[in-house]
Amino acid sequence: MTLVWVTGNSGTGKSTVCGVLRARGYVALDADEDGFSRWIDRATGEVVVDPPYPVPGGWLDRYGWAIVRERVETLAEESRSRIAFLCGSAENEADVRDLFDLIVCLVIDEDTLRHRLATRTTNAFGQHPEELAAALTWNPRMRAIHESRGATIIDASKPVTEVVGSVIDTVQGLTKSTRQAEVALHRIAYRQRNRHGTRPGEPMWPEH
């Protein structure tokens, strides 16, 4: 039915939003925790089985966090009859963008980002200087990139209940528009059949 990619920079609250969506009964998966993404060597494409922590200087210049298309394809197939959310971020998002019906990007200002990365306890990424520098660099870029691609931008500095409410409202707006489009197409088909003297359910042209 609808597969939604909830993305954003580190510290924007993707995992928190995922947890609240689950608590409300939605199918919501965390791309980091549920095995959709992994570290890869950009030069060779090899998977990094045991990444170092904290990362040494220059490590993030060679290695990247990438999402596995096959995993997303499976989820998309399973989501044909339901709404599902996949929450995460990956540098190769372009490889899977076509599998999503809707993309939502969570954004926050730099001060909020610094505070969240320094104080969160569920994920240590961003507390090491090199990781923090990367997160601060990417924060304005993420918004600009997703705005240019037509993603829905949501201010994630607000209380999480408001953020989740905005995500759900966006999905409901999409499904409503889809239903309206389907109704319009049915009406057009009905008029075309009547114009050709056929009734609903009958073929427009003789069958041989």
Short mmCIF file of C-alpha atoms in Angstrom, two decimals:
data_model
loop_
_atom_site.label_atom_id
_atom_site.label_comp_id
_atom_site.label_asym_id
_atom_site.label_seq_id
_atom_site.Cartn_x
_atom_site.Cartn_y
_atom_site.Cartn_z
CA MET A 1 0.00 0.00 0.00
CA THR A 2 2.52 2.63 1.17
CA LEU A 3 6.20 2.36 2.06
CA VAL A 4 7.62 5.44 3.78
CA TRP A 5 11.30 6.33 4.18
CA VAL A 6 11.79 8.45 7.31
CA THR A 7 15.27 9.88 7.03
CA GLY A 8 17.41 12.73 8.31
CA ASN A 9 20.81 13.49 9.75
CA SER A 10 22.20 11.72 12.83
CA GLY A 11 20.45 13.04 15.93
CA THR A 12 17.22 14.16 14.26
CA GLY A 13 15.20 11.50 16.10
CA LYS A 14 14.60 8.82 13.48
CA SER A 15 14.88 5.93 15.94
CA THR A 16 12.66 7.71 18.48
CA VAL A 17 10.01 8.33 15.82
CA CYS A 18 10.29 4.68 14.80
CA GLY A 19 9.65 3.56 18.36
CA VAL A 20 6.58 5.78 18.75
CA LEU A 21 5.15 4.56 15.43
CA ARG A 22 5.56 0.98 16.62
CA ALA A 23 3.87 1.80 19.91
CA ARG A 24 0.92 3.17 17.95
CA GLY A 25 0.57 -0.10 16.08
CA TYR A 26 2.28 0.76 12.80
CA VAL A 27 4.80 -1.43 11.04
CA ALA A 28 7.99 0.56 11.64
CA LEU A 29 11.55 -0.69 11.19
CA ASP A 30 14.86 0.87 12.15
CA ALA A 31 17.26 0.56 9.23
CA ASP A 32 20.25 0.61 11.59
CA GLU A 33 19.01 -1.82 14.23
CA ASP A 34 16.98 -4.16 12.01
CA GLY A 35 19.73 -5.10 9.59
CA PHE A 36 18.97 -2.96 6.54
CA SER A 37 22.26 -1.03 6.59
CA ARG A 38 25.96 -1.75 7.09
CA TRP A 39 29.40 -0.19 6.84
CA ILE A 40 31.16 -0.73 3.53
CA ASP A 41 34.58 0.06 2.10
CA ARG A 42 33.85 2.62 -0.63
CA ALA A 43 36.97 1.60 -2.55
CA THR A 44 36.22 -2.14 -2.73
CA GLY A 45 32.55 -2.44 -1.82
CA GLU A 46 33.43 -4.96 0.87
CA VAL A 47 31.32 -5.12 4.02
CA VAL A 48 33.04 -4.08 7.25
CA VAL A 49 32.18 -6.85 9.70
CA ASP A 50 33.72 -5.32 12.82
CA PRO A 51 34.03 -1.51 12.51
CA PRO A 52 36.30 0.20 15.04
CA TYR A 53 34.98 2.40 17.81
CA PRO A 54 35.77 5.13 18.22
CA VAL A 55 36.70 5.53 14.59
CA PRO A 56 40.27 6.68 13.92
CA GLY A 57 41.00 9.89 12.06
CA GLY A 58 40.18 9.67 8.36
CA TRP A 59 38.17 6.43 8.73
CA LEU A 60 34.89 8.03 7.61
CA ASP A 61 36.59 9.30 4.46
CA ARG A 62 36.99 5.73 3.21
CA TYR A 63 34.06 3.88 4.79
CA GLY A 64 30.38 4.64 4.40
CA TRP A 65 27.03 3.61 5.88
CA ALA A 66 25.03 1.95 3.10
CA ILE A 67 21.58 0.43 2.84
CA VAL A 68 21.01 -2.99 1.21
CA ARG A 69 18.58 -2.75 -1.72
CA GLU A 70 17.51 -6.39 -1.50
CA ARG A 71 16.28 -5.90 2.07
CA VAL A 72 14.23 -2.87 1.05
CA GLU A 73 12.81 -4.72 -1.96
CA THR A 74 11.56 -7.46 0.36
CA LEU A 75 9.95 -4.90 2.66
CA ALA A 76 8.33 -3.14 -0.30
CA GLU A 77 6.82 -6.44 -1.46
CA GLU A 78 5.52 -7.16 2.03
CA SER A 79 4.01 -3.65 2.25
CA ARG A 80 1.68 -3.98 -0.74
CA SER A 81 -1.35 -4.31 1.54
CA ARG A 82 -0.28 -2.11 4.47
CA ILE A 83 1.52 1.07 5.49
CA ALA A 84 5.11 0.51 6.60
CA PHE A 85 7.82 2.89 7.77
CA LEU A 86 11.57 2.40 7.38
CA CYS A 87 13.56 4.86 9.49
CA GLY A 88 17.22 5.57 8.84
CA SER A 89 19.76 7.26 6.60
CA ALA A 90 22.36 5.98 4.17
CA GLU A 91 24.76 7.60 1.76
CA ASN A 92 23.53 5.38 -1.10
CA GLU A 93 19.88 6.36 -0.67
CA ALA A 94 19.66 6.94 -4.42
CA ASP A 95 19.94 3.17 -4.90
CA VAL A 96 16.63 2.55 -3.11
CA ARG A 97 14.66 5.78 -3.54
CA ASP A 98 12.47 4.29 -6.25
CA LEU A 99 11.15 1.67 -3.81
CA PHE A 100 9.46 4.23 -1.55
CA ASP A 101 6.06 5.85 -2.05
CA LEU A 102 6.91 8.74 0.23
CA ILE A 103 10.10 10.23 1.70
CA VAL A 104 10.04 12.28 4.89
CA CYS A 105 13.16 14.14 6.06
CA LEU A 106 13.48 15.16 9.71
CA VAL A 107 15.49 18.34 10.26
CA ILE A 108 16.86 20.18 13.32
CA ASP A 109 19.08 23.22 13.90
CA GLU A 110 22.76 22.93 14.77
CA ASP A 111 22.38 23.73 18.48
CA THR A 112 19.74 21.04 18.89
CA LEU A 113 21.93 18.61 16.97
CA ARG A 114 24.94 19.23 19.21
CA HIS A 115 22.85 18.79 22.35
CA ARG A 116 21.20 15.56 21.20
CA LEU A 117 24.41 13.92 20.04
CA ALA A 118 26.15 14.82 23.30
CA THR A 119 23.37 13.56 25.57
CA ARG A 120 21.70 10.61 23.85
CA THR A 121 22.27 7.17 25.33
CA THR A 122 20.73 4.93 22.67
CA ASN A 123 23.40 5.56 20.02
CA ALA A 124 27.00 6.63 20.59
CA PHE A 125 27.55 7.91 17.05
CA GLY A 126 28.37 11.60 17.11
CA GLN A 127 30.07 11.69 20.49
CA HIS A 128 33.53 11.18 18.98
CA PRO A 129 35.05 14.37 17.43
CA GLU A 130 35.32 12.93 13.93
CA GLU A 131 31.72 11.70 13.98
CA LEU A 132 30.47 15.01 15.37
CA ALA A 133 32.28 16.93 12.63
CA ALA A 134 30.68 14.72 9.98
CA ALA A 135 27.21 15.16 11.48
CA LEU A 136 27.58 18.96 11.64
CA THR A 137 28.79 19.08 8.04
CA TRP A 138 25.91 17.00 6.78
CA ASN A 139 23.16 18.73 8.77
CA PRO A 140 22.42 21.57 6.31
CA ARG A 141 23.22 19.37 3.31
CA MET A 142 20.60 16.76 4.23
CA ARG A 143 17.82 19.31 4.21
CA ALA A 144 18.95 20.92 0.96
CA ILE A 145 19.28 17.58 -0.81
CA HIS A 146 15.86 16.30 0.24
CA GLU A 147 14.11 19.60 -0.43
CA SER A 148 15.50 19.51 -3.97
CA ARG A 149 14.13 15.98 -4.38
CA GLY A 150 10.65 16.88 -3.24
CA ALA A 151 10.72 15.13 0.12
CA THR A 152 8.41 16.25 2.91
CA ILE A 153 10.45 18.28 5.42
CA ILE A 154 9.43 18.05 9.08
CA ASP A 155 10.84 20.14 11.94
CA ALA A 156 12.04 17.46 14.38
CA SER A 157 13.02 19.94 17.09
CA LYS A 158 9.39 19.87 18.23
CA PRO A 159 8.08 17.33 20.81
CA VAL A 160 8.18 13.81 19.42
CA THR A 161 4.40 13.42 19.56
CA GLU A 162 4.04 16.42 17.24
CA VAL A 163 6.74 15.09 14.92
CA VAL A 164 5.09 11.67 14.69
CA GLY A 165 1.72 13.34 14.17
CA SER A 166 3.17 15.29 11.22
CA VAL A 167 4.61 12.10 9.72
CA ILE A 168 1.26 10.31 9.99
CA ASP A 169 -0.65 13.31 8.59
CA THR A 170 1.69 13.34 5.59
CA VAL A 171 1.06 9.65 4.91
CA GLN A 172 -2.68 10.04 5.29
CA GLY A 173 -2.60 12.95 2.86
CA LEU A 174 -0.80 10.78 0.32
CA THR A 175 -3.22 7.86 0.69
CA LYS A 176 -6.20 10.23 0.38
CA SER A 177 -4.77 11.72 -2.80
CA THR A 178 -4.13 8.23 -4.16
CA ARG A 179 -7.73 7.20 -3.48
CA GLN A 180 -9.02 10.37 -5.13
CA ALA A 181 -6.88 9.67 -8.19
CA GLU A 182 -8.19 6.10 -8.37
CA VAL A 183 -11.79 7.31 -8.17
CA ALA A 184 -11.11 9.85 -10.92
CA LEU A 185 -9.63 7.15 -13.15
CA HIS A 186 -12.64 4.90 -12.58
CA ARG A 187 -14.97 7.75 -13.52
CA ILE A 188 -13.03 8.44 -16.71
CA ALA A 189 -13.14 4.75 -17.64
CA TYR A 190 -16.88 4.65 -16.92
CA ARG A 191 -17.53 7.65 -19.17
CA GLN A 192 -15.43 6.15 -21.94
CA ARG A 193 -17.38 2.90 -21.75
CA ASN A 194 -20.69 4.78 -21.92
CA ARG A 195 -19.42 6.82 -24.85
CA HIS A 196 -18.77 3.58 -26.71
CA GLY A 197 -22.12 2.09 -25.69
CA THR A 198 -20.76 -0.46 -23.23
CA ARG A 199 -21.74 -1.11 -19.66
CA PRO A 200 -19.35 -1.44 -16.71
CA GLY A 201 -17.78 -4.86 -16.79
CA GLU A 202 -18.23 -5.30 -20.55
CA PRO A 203 -15.29 -5.09 -23.00
CA MET A 204 -15.02 -1.84 -24.92
CA TRP A 205 -14.03 -3.67 -28.10
CA PRO A 206 -15.25 -7.01 -29.51
CA GLU A 207 -13.25 -9.97 -28.20
CA HIS A 208 -12.21 -12.71 -30.63
#
